[in-house]
Amino acid sequence: MRDLYYGGIRRFSYCTNLFEWMNVNKFKNMEYAIVDIETTGGHARNSRMTEIAIVIHDGLRVIERWESLINPEQDIPLAIFALTGIDNDLVANAPVFGDIAQQVFNMLDGRIFVAHNVNFDYSFIRHQLEEEGFKWGARKLCTVRLSRKIKPGFPSYSLGKLCDALGIPISNRHRAGGDAEATALLFASLLEWDHEGVLEEMLKKTSTDQRFPPNLAIEDFEALPAQPGVYYFLNQQGKVIYVGKAVHLKKRVASHFTGHSIHKQRQHFLKEIYHITFEVCATELMALLLECTEIKRLWPAYNRALKRFEPKFGLFRYEAQNGYHYLAVGKLKKHCQCLQTFNVEYEGIHVLRQLMINFDLDPRMCMFAAADTPYAQRIKEADADLPNIEMHNAQVDLAVDHLLGQQPTFVIVDKGRTLDEKSYVWVEQGNFYAMGYLDQDAQLASIEDIRSSLKRYYGNHYMMQVINSYINKYPRKVTYLNDCHRAVVLPEVTDDCDGESLILF
């Protein structure tokens, strides 16, 4: 048996094992552009490259090397200088990217693009090539993902720590040339250790490996079912950084990793994803509601869209130190309970004004918040005698009962996650109150048994918009409840909502 070496790393052993020889030799006709870049920041949209190195590998050996500093035409932050040693003076006389774009394109064109955390380097190079008029795309190979598959079990797969753990020499760290050379040595070692055809599998056109975030455990993705539900992206510490809902969990999660985005948020987002967990839901409505409640509970860093739908104002009732009950319109705070929520302050002022007029409430006990409301001056007047406290509080009770009485109480009954259960969404006095799943064979003596068996939630304005949209589309799945002690008829759940009814007492 005879060993062949490249750069101090054993390349492969010549032996009588034909399969082992073919496993290495089949990559002979492929060429790989192993790339590393240094940049002014973490995303391609507003940052620029300051250095690039490209090592061409033919599957057996390095056949070409090239590197260059780049004038980014913008200031290099002090933090970047501290990391890389590249500052404005160092790149002052370097070529701008437009001067070397043709050479970069020529070296990358037609070759497999290899990098450690490949999507980062790829996004910068593709973006800046497009700016110079070059239409370029390539098959990608991430050495982070490749290392995780061929050499699993290391606590860190950063280039420096991985090379140290594997005994691969690395010098001139955080410079494009040094990191590209280290990545080339790592790549050569991985080729040698790949006895199971991992590389070949990852390079198939049908392979999805390269689109996944570099740190994501693939088994987490493979475990996702083709069902409705809620999914959670977790960072390295196990903290939830994003919550989403899906009609088809696997397809929806996969959609996060497709396409080419140069935005800062997406670049950081993908790098932070280490794990995925999920919860299956029976219907899209259940998934939507669970997503909303989980975002309220966890407040993940990358959930932006639903946070914008949070109402800003509410109508509150409180008792002052003097014993009088007040109604007030004010700004909502997190987890703050109120009688009714509003997107704009004027909506709340209008509701409070109608209650004040209809129930003859003293304006001094109705706080309108805005200084320019029609009753602002009257609120400030304190020279008139105060009303009888019992009579005033009784009128406030009537006003609140009227307000809440206008809001419907109903239950939505739908299919369950299995054939043996049903799903329930309970709305009480116009507010999302509870939801959950009950077995078909559950002994339910009354509608109150359903209510008490469901998990309690606290809704918001957006969730009621979702529910109202759903019941307008599927009215036959809704049962309105005016008196919980009377017998009520709930629709038997089928795919088209036809069939017999279930009578509960």
Short mmCIF file of C-alpha atoms in Angstrom, two decimals:
data_model
loop_
_atom_site.label_atom_id
_atom_site.label_comp_id
_atom_site.label_asym_id
_atom_site.label_seq_id
_atom_site.Cartn_x
_atom_site.Cartn_y
_atom_site.Cartn_z
CA MET A 1 0.00 0.00 0.00
CA ARG A 2 1.42 3.41 -1.00
CA ASP A 3 0.28 6.80 0.40
CA LEU A 4 0.07 9.92 -1.76
CA TYR A 5 0.26 13.35 -0.09
CA TYR A 6 -0.93 16.88 -0.83
CA GLY A 7 0.20 19.74 1.41
CA GLY A 8 1.10 17.41 4.25
CA ILE A 9 -2.35 15.76 4.21
CA ARG A 10 -2.62 12.14 3.13
CA ARG A 11 -4.64 12.22 -0.11
CA PHE A 12 -5.45 8.53 -0.61
CA SER A 13 -3.90 5.09 -0.41
CA TYR A 14 -3.07 3.06 -3.50
CA CYS A 15 -4.29 -0.43 -2.76
CA THR A 16 -6.04 -3.39 -4.27
CA ASN A 17 -9.41 -2.11 -3.06
CA LEU A 18 -10.87 -0.94 -6.38
CA PHE A 19 -13.92 0.66 -4.80
CA GLU A 20 -11.81 2.86 -2.55
CA TRP A 21 -9.75 4.01 -5.54
CA MET A 22 -12.86 4.74 -7.62
CA ASN A 23 -14.41 6.72 -4.77
CA VAL A 24 -11.58 9.24 -5.08
CA ASN A 25 -11.04 9.01 -8.84
CA LYS A 26 -14.64 9.82 -9.79
CA PHE A 27 -14.06 13.48 -8.82
CA LYS A 28 -11.15 13.84 -11.25
CA ASN A 29 -13.15 15.55 -13.95
CA MET A 30 -14.75 18.07 -11.58
CA GLU A 31 -13.18 21.40 -10.76
CA TYR A 32 -13.89 23.33 -7.59
CA ALA A 33 -13.39 27.04 -6.92
CA ILE A 34 -12.62 27.24 -3.19
CA VAL A 35 -13.30 30.82 -2.13
CA ASP A 36 -12.89 33.05 0.88
CA ILE A 37 -13.63 36.76 1.16
CA GLU A 38 -13.26 39.54 3.71
CA THR A 39 -15.89 42.28 3.85
CA THR A 40 -16.83 45.57 5.51
CA GLY A 41 -19.91 43.99 7.12
CA GLY A 42 -22.16 40.97 7.40
CA HIS A 43 -24.53 41.40 4.44
CA ALA A 44 -24.13 42.08 0.75
CA ARG A 45 -26.76 44.80 0.39
CA ASN A 46 -24.87 47.56 2.24
CA SER A 47 -21.39 46.05 2.66
CA ARG A 48 -18.55 45.40 0.21
CA MET A 49 -15.67 42.98 -0.23
CA THR A 50 -12.20 44.08 0.90
CA GLU A 51 -10.31 40.94 -0.12
CA ILE A 52 -10.88 37.77 -2.15
CA ALA A 53 -8.92 34.54 -2.59
CA ILE A 54 -9.76 31.71 -5.01
CA VAL A 55 -8.11 28.28 -4.99
CA ILE A 56 -8.91 26.00 -7.95
CA HIS A 57 -8.97 22.29 -7.07
CA ASP A 58 -9.51 19.48 -9.59
CA GLY A 59 -10.50 16.84 -7.04
CA LEU A 60 -6.93 15.62 -6.68
CA ARG A 61 -4.78 18.68 -6.23
CA VAL A 62 -4.69 22.47 -6.34
CA ILE A 63 -4.08 23.67 -9.90
CA GLU A 64 -4.34 27.45 -9.45
CA ARG A 65 -4.32 30.13 -6.75
CA TRP A 66 -5.21 33.81 -6.86
CA GLU A 67 -5.96 36.52 -4.33
CA SER A 68 -6.35 40.28 -4.24
CA LEU A 69 -7.16 43.14 -1.92
CA ILE A 70 -10.18 45.18 -3.04
CA ASN A 71 -10.93 48.85 -2.47
CA PRO A 72 -14.50 48.69 -1.12
CA GLU A 73 -15.13 52.39 -1.87
CA GLN A 74 -16.48 52.81 1.65
CA ASP A 75 -14.95 53.11 5.11
CA ILE A 76 -13.85 49.94 6.85
CA PRO A 77 -15.28 49.79 10.39
CA LEU A 78 -12.87 49.63 13.30
CA ALA A 79 -14.27 46.25 14.38
CA ILE A 80 -13.46 44.79 10.96
CA PHE A 81 -9.92 46.18 11.13
CA ALA A 82 -9.51 44.60 14.59
CA LEU A 83 -10.59 41.22 13.18
CA THR A 84 -8.80 41.18 9.81
CA GLY A 85 -6.07 43.80 10.02
CA ILE A 86 -7.46 45.40 6.84
CA ASP A 87 -7.97 49.15 7.12
CA ASN A 88 -8.60 52.06 4.76
CA ASP A 89 -4.88 52.69 4.20
CA LEU A 90 -4.23 49.06 3.21
CA VAL A 91 -6.85 49.09 0.44
CA ALA A 92 -6.37 52.72 -0.68
CA ASN A 93 -4.37 51.70 -3.76
CA ALA A 94 -6.05 48.31 -4.31
CA PRO A 95 -8.26 47.76 -7.38
CA VAL A 96 -11.99 48.34 -7.06
CA PHE A 97 -14.10 45.26 -7.72
CA GLY A 98 -14.99 46.42 -11.23
CA ASP A 99 -11.31 46.17 -12.17
CA ILE A 100 -11.07 42.49 -11.22
CA ALA A 101 -14.66 41.38 -11.93
CA GLN A 102 -13.74 39.76 -15.25
CA GLN A 103 -10.99 37.69 -13.65
CA VAL A 104 -13.23 36.62 -10.78
CA PHE A 105 -15.93 35.61 -13.24
CA ASN A 106 -13.48 33.64 -15.40
CA MET A 107 -12.15 31.69 -12.41
CA LEU A 108 -15.61 30.86 -11.06
CA ASP A 109 -17.52 30.22 -14.27
CA GLY A 110 -18.32 26.55 -14.85
CA ARG A 111 -16.83 25.39 -11.53
CA ILE A 112 -18.44 24.22 -8.31
CA PHE A 113 -18.37 27.06 -5.78
CA VAL A 114 -16.94 25.89 -2.45
CA ALA A 115 -16.73 27.92 0.77
CA HIS A 116 -17.03 27.55 4.52
CA ASN A 117 -20.58 28.85 5.11
CA VAL A 118 -21.04 29.02 1.37
CA ASN A 119 -24.11 31.24 1.17
CA PHE A 120 -22.28 34.17 2.78
CA ASP A 121 -19.43 34.28 0.24
CA TYR A 122 -21.75 33.40 -2.64
CA SER A 123 -24.17 36.25 -1.86
CA PHE A 124 -21.43 38.90 -1.90
CA ILE A 125 -19.73 37.69 -5.07
CA ARG A 126 -22.95 37.20 -7.00
CA HIS A 127 -24.25 40.62 -5.95
CA GLN A 128 -21.10 42.50 -6.91
CA LEU A 129 -20.74 40.59 -10.20
CA GLU A 130 -24.33 41.51 -11.06
CA GLU A 131 -23.53 45.16 -10.34
CA GLU A 132 -20.74 44.92 -12.94
CA GLY A 133 -23.04 43.33 -15.51
CA PHE A 134 -22.00 39.66 -15.11
CA LYS A 135 -24.80 37.10 -14.98
CA TRP A 136 -23.35 34.31 -12.88
CA GLY A 137 -24.63 31.37 -10.91
CA ALA A 138 -23.02 28.14 -9.74
CA ARG A 139 -23.62 24.88 -7.93
CA LYS A 140 -22.63 25.41 -4.32
CA LEU A 141 -20.85 23.20 -1.81
CA CYS A 142 -20.63 24.19 1.85
CA THR A 143 -17.69 22.72 3.76
CA VAL A 144 -19.56 23.30 7.03
CA ARG A 145 -22.35 20.99 5.89
CA LEU A 146 -19.90 18.56 4.30
CA SER A 147 -17.87 18.39 7.53
CA ARG A 148 -20.99 17.80 9.63
CA LYS A 149 -21.89 14.81 7.47
CA ILE A 150 -18.44 13.23 7.09
CA LYS A 151 -17.05 14.15 10.53
CA PRO A 152 -20.05 14.54 12.87
CA GLY A 153 -19.88 15.22 16.58
CA PHE A 154 -17.58 18.25 16.91
CA PRO A 155 -18.77 21.00 19.29
CA SER A 156 -17.95 23.71 16.73
CA TYR A 157 -17.65 23.75 12.95
CA SER A 158 -16.11 27.19 12.63
CA LEU A 159 -13.13 27.04 10.31
CA GLY A 160 -10.50 27.73 12.97
CA LYS A 161 -11.83 25.32 15.59
CA LEU A 162 -12.55 22.58 13.06
CA CYS A 163 -9.07 22.77 11.55
CA ASP A 164 -7.52 22.66 15.03
CA ALA A 165 -9.61 19.59 15.93
CA LEU A 166 -8.64 17.79 12.70
CA GLY A 167 -4.97 18.74 12.81
CA ILE A 168 -5.14 20.87 9.66
CA PRO A 169 -2.65 23.75 9.65
CA ILE A 170 -4.15 27.22 9.36
CA SER A 171 -2.21 30.49 9.19
CA ASN A 172 -2.97 34.13 8.47
CA ARG A 173 -6.40 33.68 10.05
CA HIS A 174 -9.24 36.03 9.00
CA ARG A 175 -7.46 36.93 5.79
CA ALA A 176 -8.85 35.65 2.51
CA GLY A 177 -5.67 33.89 1.41
CA GLY A 178 -5.05 32.09 4.69
CA ASP A 179 -8.66 31.00 5.15
CA ALA A 180 -8.97 29.86 1.50
CA GLU A 181 -5.82 27.70 1.85
CA ALA A 182 -7.16 26.17 5.06
CA THR A 183 -10.52 25.49 3.40
CA ALA A 184 -8.69 23.80 0.49
CA LEU A 185 -6.78 21.54 2.91
CA LEU A 186 -10.02 20.76 4.75
CA PHE A 187 -11.73 19.99 1.44
CA ALA A 188 -8.92 17.62 0.40
CA SER A 189 -9.16 15.80 3.74
CA LEU A 190 -12.93 15.49 3.48
CA LEU A 191 -12.55 13.95 0.02
CA GLU A 192 -10.23 11.35 1.51
CA TRP A 193 -12.54 10.57 4.41
CA ASP A 194 -15.68 10.39 2.26
CA HIS A 195 -16.14 6.62 1.97
CA GLU A 196 -19.93 6.81 1.73
CA GLY A 197 -20.36 9.09 -1.28
CA VAL A 198 -21.53 12.09 0.76
CA LEU A 199 -19.99 14.62 -1.64
CA GLU A 200 -21.53 12.98 -4.69
CA GLU A 201 -24.94 12.97 -2.98
CA MET A 202 -24.65 16.65 -2.01
CA LEU A 203 -23.73 17.65 -5.56
CA LYS A 204 -26.73 15.96 -7.17
CA LYS A 205 -29.13 18.42 -8.78
CA THR A 206 -31.93 17.02 -6.64
CA SER A 207 -29.97 17.59 -3.42
CA THR A 208 -31.26 20.32 -1.14
CA ASP A 209 -28.24 20.38 1.20
CA GLN A 210 -26.66 23.54 -0.15
CA ARG A 211 -29.73 25.68 0.36
CA PHE A 212 -29.97 24.92 4.08
CA PRO A 213 -28.39 27.16 6.72
CA PRO A 214 -24.88 25.89 7.51
CA ASN A 215 -25.58 25.06 11.16
CA LEU A 216 -29.02 23.46 10.77
CA ALA A 217 -29.32 19.80 11.73
CA ILE A 218 -30.79 18.17 8.61
CA GLU A 219 -32.55 15.52 10.67
CA ASP A 220 -34.69 18.31 12.18
CA PHE A 221 -35.88 19.25 8.71
CA GLU A 222 -36.46 15.65 7.66
CA ALA A 223 -38.68 15.13 10.73
CA LEU A 224 -41.14 17.82 9.59
CA PRO A 225 -44.50 16.33 8.51
CA ALA A 226 -46.70 17.29 5.56
CA GLN A 227 -49.41 18.67 7.89
CA PRO A 228 -50.60 22.05 9.17
CA GLY A 229 -48.84 23.35 12.23
CA VAL A 230 -46.46 25.78 13.87
CA TYR A 231 -42.66 25.59 13.55
CA TYR A 232 -39.91 27.09 15.69
CA PHE A 233 -36.37 28.06 14.64
CA LEU A 234 -33.89 27.81 17.54
CA ASN A 235 -30.40 29.27 17.88
CA GLN A 236 -27.31 27.52 19.28
CA GLN A 237 -28.43 28.17 22.87
CA GLY A 238 -31.87 26.64 22.19
CA LYS A 239 -33.68 29.98 22.26
CA VAL A 240 -36.57 30.44 19.83
CA ILE A 241 -35.66 33.13 17.28
CA TYR A 242 -38.60 32.69 14.89
CA VAL A 243 -42.10 31.21 14.96
CA GLY A 244 -44.14 30.51 11.84
CA LYS A 245 -47.31 28.71 10.78
CA ALA A 246 -47.85 26.43 7.82
CA VAL A 247 -50.49 24.49 5.95
CA HIS A 248 -47.70 22.08 4.94
CA LEU A 249 -44.89 22.24 7.51
CA LYS A 250 -42.08 20.77 5.40
CA LYS A 251 -42.81 22.88 2.30
CA ARG A 252 -43.15 26.09 4.28
CA VAL A 253 -39.92 25.62 6.22
CA ALA A 254 -38.07 24.74 3.00
CA SER A 255 -39.29 27.98 1.41
CA HIS A 256 -37.29 29.98 3.99
CA PHE A 257 -34.09 28.62 2.47
CA THR A 258 -34.77 29.15 -1.23
CA GLY A 259 -33.92 32.15 -3.37
CA HIS A 260 -31.02 34.56 -3.25
CA SER A 261 -31.26 37.39 -0.73
CA ILE A 262 -28.57 39.93 0.12
CA HIS A 263 -30.44 41.58 2.99
CA LYS A 264 -28.75 41.86 6.36
CA GLN A 265 -31.66 40.33 8.27
CA ARG A 266 -31.77 37.20 6.12
CA GLN A 267 -28.00 36.65 6.28
CA HIS A 268 -27.96 36.88 10.08
CA PHE A 269 -31.20 34.91 10.38
CA LEU A 270 -29.89 31.90 8.44
CA LYS A 271 -26.60 31.79 10.34
CA GLU A 272 -28.43 31.62 13.69
CA ILE A 273 -30.67 28.64 12.85
CA TYR A 274 -29.40 25.46 14.52
CA HIS A 275 -32.56 23.48 15.19
CA ILE A 276 -36.23 23.23 14.20
CA THR A 277 -39.09 22.03 16.37
CA PHE A 278 -42.78 21.94 15.51
CA GLU A 279 -46.31 21.33 16.74
CA VAL A 280 -48.91 19.75 14.46
CA CYS A 281 -52.31 21.48 14.27
CA ALA A 282 -55.58 20.14 12.90
CA THR A 283 -56.41 23.15 10.71
CA GLU A 284 -54.85 26.28 9.31
CA LEU A 285 -56.97 28.35 11.72
CA MET A 286 -55.54 26.50 14.73
CA ALA A 287 -52.04 27.02 13.32
CA LEU A 288 -52.66 30.75 12.82
CA LEU A 289 -53.96 31.21 16.36
CA LEU A 290 -51.17 29.16 17.93
CA GLU A 291 -48.57 31.13 15.94
CA CYS A 292 -50.00 34.40 17.26
CA THR A 293 -50.07 33.25 20.88
CA GLU A 294 -46.53 31.87 20.66
CA ILE A 295 -45.20 35.11 19.19
CA LYS A 296 -46.87 37.01 22.05
CA ARG A 297 -45.41 34.58 24.58
CA LEU A 298 -41.87 34.26 23.18
CA TRP A 299 -41.47 37.56 21.29
CA PRO A 300 -38.81 36.05 18.93
CA ALA A 301 -36.12 38.33 17.52
CA TYR A 302 -36.93 37.72 13.84
CA ASN A 303 -40.73 37.87 13.97
CA ARG A 304 -41.53 41.32 12.64
CA ALA A 305 -44.72 41.05 10.57
CA LEU A 306 -47.23 39.99 13.25
CA LYS A 307 -45.76 42.42 15.77
CA ARG A 308 -46.94 45.24 13.52
CA PHE A 309 -50.55 44.04 13.82
CA GLU A 310 -50.69 44.56 17.56
CA PRO A 311 -53.37 47.16 18.43
CA LYS A 312 -51.99 50.30 19.97
CA PHE A 313 -54.94 51.51 22.13
CA GLY A 314 -57.52 50.05 24.48
CA LEU A 315 -60.60 50.93 26.51
CA PHE A 316 -59.91 50.35 30.20
CA ARG A 317 -62.01 50.24 33.36
CA TYR A 318 -60.45 50.92 36.73
CA GLU A 319 -61.41 52.00 40.24
CA ALA A 320 -59.80 55.17 41.59
CA GLN A 321 -58.83 55.78 45.22
CA ASN A 322 -62.02 57.79 45.70
CA GLY A 323 -64.09 54.68 44.89
CA TYR A 324 -65.41 55.91 41.52
CA HIS A 325 -65.17 53.61 38.52
CA TYR A 326 -63.50 55.22 35.49
CA LEU A 327 -63.52 54.38 31.79
CA ALA A 328 -60.43 55.46 29.91
CA VAL A 329 -58.88 55.25 26.46
CA GLY A 330 -55.12 54.80 26.55
CA LYS A 331 -52.10 53.12 25.04
CA LEU A 332 -51.81 49.36 25.42
CA LYS A 333 -48.87 47.79 27.19
CA LYS A 334 -47.68 44.22 26.81
CA HIS A 335 -49.97 41.67 28.54
CA CYS A 336 -52.33 44.49 29.53
CA GLN A 337 -56.00 43.45 29.72
CA CYS A 338 -58.71 45.83 28.56
CA LEU A 339 -62.39 45.85 27.59
CA GLN A 340 -61.77 46.44 23.89
CA THR A 341 -58.77 47.16 21.65
CA PHE A 342 -58.37 49.65 18.80
CA ASN A 343 -55.86 50.24 16.03
CA VAL A 344 -56.17 54.02 16.28
CA GLU A 345 -56.99 56.19 19.27
CA TYR A 346 -59.98 57.85 17.62
CA GLU A 347 -61.87 54.51 17.41
CA GLY A 348 -61.64 54.16 21.19
CA ILE A 349 -62.65 57.78 21.76
CA HIS A 350 -65.73 57.25 19.59
CA VAL A 351 -66.81 54.13 21.53
CA LEU A 352 -66.26 55.82 24.90
CA ARG A 353 -68.16 58.91 23.77
CA GLN A 354 -71.18 56.78 22.78
CA LEU A 355 -71.14 54.98 26.13
CA MET A 356 -70.92 58.30 27.98
CA ILE A 357 -73.92 59.72 26.12
CA ASN A 358 -76.09 56.58 26.13
CA PHE A 359 -75.56 55.82 29.83
CA ASP A 360 -75.30 59.40 31.10
CA LEU A 361 -71.82 58.93 32.53
CA ASP A 362 -70.06 61.89 34.14
CA PRO A 363 -67.42 63.13 31.64
CA ARG A 364 -64.98 63.63 34.52
CA MET A 365 -64.88 59.83 34.97
CA CYS A 366 -64.35 59.24 31.23
CA MET A 367 -60.73 59.74 30.29
CA PHE A 368 -60.37 60.42 26.56
CA ALA A 369 -56.56 60.78 26.61
CA ALA A 370 -56.29 63.14 23.63
CA ALA A 371 -56.29 66.82 24.57
CA ASP A 372 -58.26 67.85 21.49
CA THR A 373 -61.30 65.61 22.03
CA PRO A 374 -64.70 67.38 22.24
CA TYR A 375 -64.97 66.70 25.98
CA ALA A 376 -61.41 67.57 26.97
CA GLN A 377 -62.37 70.88 28.60
CA ARG A 378 -65.30 69.37 30.49
CA ILE A 379 -63.02 66.68 31.90
CA LYS A 380 -60.86 69.36 33.52
CA GLU A 381 -63.79 71.08 35.23
CA ALA A 382 -64.08 69.98 38.85
CA ASP A 383 -66.36 72.68 40.27
CA ALA A 384 -69.61 70.74 39.87
CA ASP A 385 -70.77 68.31 42.52
CA LEU A 386 -69.69 64.73 42.03
CA PRO A 387 -72.47 62.19 41.29
CA ASN A 388 -73.67 59.63 43.79
CA ILE A 389 -70.93 56.97 43.84
CA GLU A 390 -73.27 53.93 43.93
CA MET A 391 -75.43 55.27 41.10
CA HIS A 392 -72.42 56.23 39.01
CA ASN A 393 -70.71 52.84 39.44
CA ALA A 394 -73.99 51.08 38.62
CA GLN A 395 -74.22 53.07 35.37
CA VAL A 396 -70.63 52.11 34.52
CA ASP A 397 -71.58 48.45 35.13
CA LEU A 398 -74.49 48.82 32.72
CA ALA A 399 -72.30 50.47 30.11
CA VAL A 400 -69.67 47.73 30.33
CA ASP A 401 -72.32 44.98 30.24
CA HIS A 402 -73.81 46.60 27.16
CA LEU A 403 -70.41 46.84 25.49
CA LEU A 404 -69.55 43.22 26.21
CA GLY A 405 -73.07 42.03 25.46
CA GLN A 406 -72.75 43.32 21.94
CA GLN A 407 -69.84 40.94 21.39
CA PRO A 408 -70.81 37.37 20.45
CA THR A 409 -69.88 34.16 22.25
CA PHE A 410 -69.45 31.15 19.99
CA VAL A 411 -67.49 27.96 19.41
CA ILE A 412 -65.93 26.72 16.17
CA VAL A 413 -65.91 22.93 15.83
CA ASP A 414 -63.67 21.39 13.19
CA LYS A 415 -61.72 18.24 12.38
CA GLY A 416 -58.96 17.05 14.71
CA ARG A 417 -55.40 15.99 14.13
CA THR A 418 -56.64 12.40 13.92
CA LEU A 419 -59.98 10.82 13.12
CA ASP A 420 -60.51 10.20 16.84
CA GLU A 421 -60.70 13.84 17.90
CA LYS A 422 -62.20 17.23 17.09
CA SER A 423 -60.76 20.70 17.38
CA TYR A 424 -62.47 23.58 19.19
CA VAL A 425 -61.94 27.34 19.14
CA TRP A 426 -63.88 29.23 21.84
CA VAL A 427 -64.68 32.95 21.55
CA GLU A 428 -66.26 34.65 24.55
CA GLN A 429 -67.84 38.11 24.35
CA GLY A 430 -65.92 38.91 21.20
CA ASN A 431 -62.53 37.79 22.50
CA PHE A 432 -60.54 34.68 21.69
CA TYR A 433 -60.79 32.68 24.90
CA ALA A 434 -59.58 29.09 24.45
CA MET A 435 -58.83 26.29 22.00
CA GLY A 436 -57.81 22.66 22.00
CA TYR A 437 -58.64 19.11 20.99
CA LEU A 438 -61.11 16.66 22.54
CA ASP A 439 -61.59 12.96 21.82
CA GLN A 440 -64.69 11.99 19.88
CA ASP A 441 -65.61 9.64 22.73
CA ALA A 442 -65.22 12.27 25.46
CA GLN A 443 -68.15 12.33 27.91
CA LEU A 444 -69.44 15.89 27.59
CA ALA A 445 -72.55 16.62 29.65
CA SER A 446 -72.82 20.29 28.67
CA ILE A 447 -71.26 23.01 26.57
CA GLU A 448 -69.55 24.21 29.75
CA ASP A 449 -67.65 20.89 29.81
CA ILE A 450 -66.11 21.80 26.45
CA ARG A 451 -65.19 25.28 27.65
CA SER A 452 -63.48 24.03 30.81
CA SER A 453 -61.60 21.30 28.91
CA LEU A 454 -59.91 23.67 26.46
CA LYS A 455 -56.62 25.46 27.05
CA ARG A 456 -57.05 29.11 28.05
CA TYR A 457 -55.46 31.74 25.81
CA TYR A 458 -55.45 35.52 25.70
CA GLY A 459 -56.26 36.89 22.28
CA ASN A 460 -55.73 40.18 20.53
CA HIS A 461 -57.29 42.29 17.83
CA TYR A 462 -55.45 40.54 14.99
CA MET A 463 -56.49 37.07 16.18
CA MET A 464 -60.14 38.11 16.18
CA GLN A 465 -59.71 39.41 12.64
CA VAL A 466 -58.42 35.95 11.67
CA ILE A 467 -61.33 34.23 13.44
CA ASN A 468 -63.96 36.53 11.94
CA SER A 469 -62.54 35.98 8.48
CA TYR A 470 -62.73 32.22 9.05
CA ILE A 471 -66.33 32.16 10.29
CA ASN A 472 -67.44 34.32 7.37
CA LYS A 473 -65.95 31.69 5.07
CA TYR A 474 -67.21 28.67 7.04
CA PRO A 475 -70.40 29.77 8.88
CA ARG A 476 -71.67 26.20 9.33
CA LYS A 477 -68.76 25.36 11.61
CA VAL A 478 -69.88 28.01 14.12
CA THR A 479 -72.35 27.66 16.99
CA TYR A 480 -73.39 30.86 18.78
CA LEU A 481 -73.93 30.51 22.53
CA ASN A 482 -76.28 32.90 24.29
CA ASP A 483 -77.03 30.76 27.30
CA CYS A 484 -74.49 28.15 28.28
CA HIS A 485 -77.06 26.23 30.36
CA ARG A 486 -79.43 25.60 27.47
CA ALA A 487 -79.06 22.67 25.11
CA VAL A 488 -77.07 23.69 22.04
CA VAL A 489 -76.59 21.99 18.69
CA LEU A 490 -73.08 21.70 17.28
CA PRO A 491 -72.50 20.70 13.65
CA GLU A 492 -71.06 17.23 13.11
CA VAL A 493 -67.63 17.78 11.59
CA THR A 494 -67.01 16.52 8.08
CA ASP A 495 -64.87 17.82 5.26
CA ASP A 496 -67.76 19.79 3.79
CA CYS A 497 -69.54 20.44 7.10
CA ASP A 498 -72.63 18.50 6.06
CA GLY A 499 -74.16 15.67 8.05
CA GLU A 500 -75.86 15.08 11.36
CA SER A 501 -75.64 17.28 14.43
CA LEU A 502 -74.33 16.64 17.90
CA ILE A 503 -76.64 17.72 20.72
CA LEU A 504 -75.02 18.68 24.00
CA PHE A 505 -76.89 19.28 27.27
#
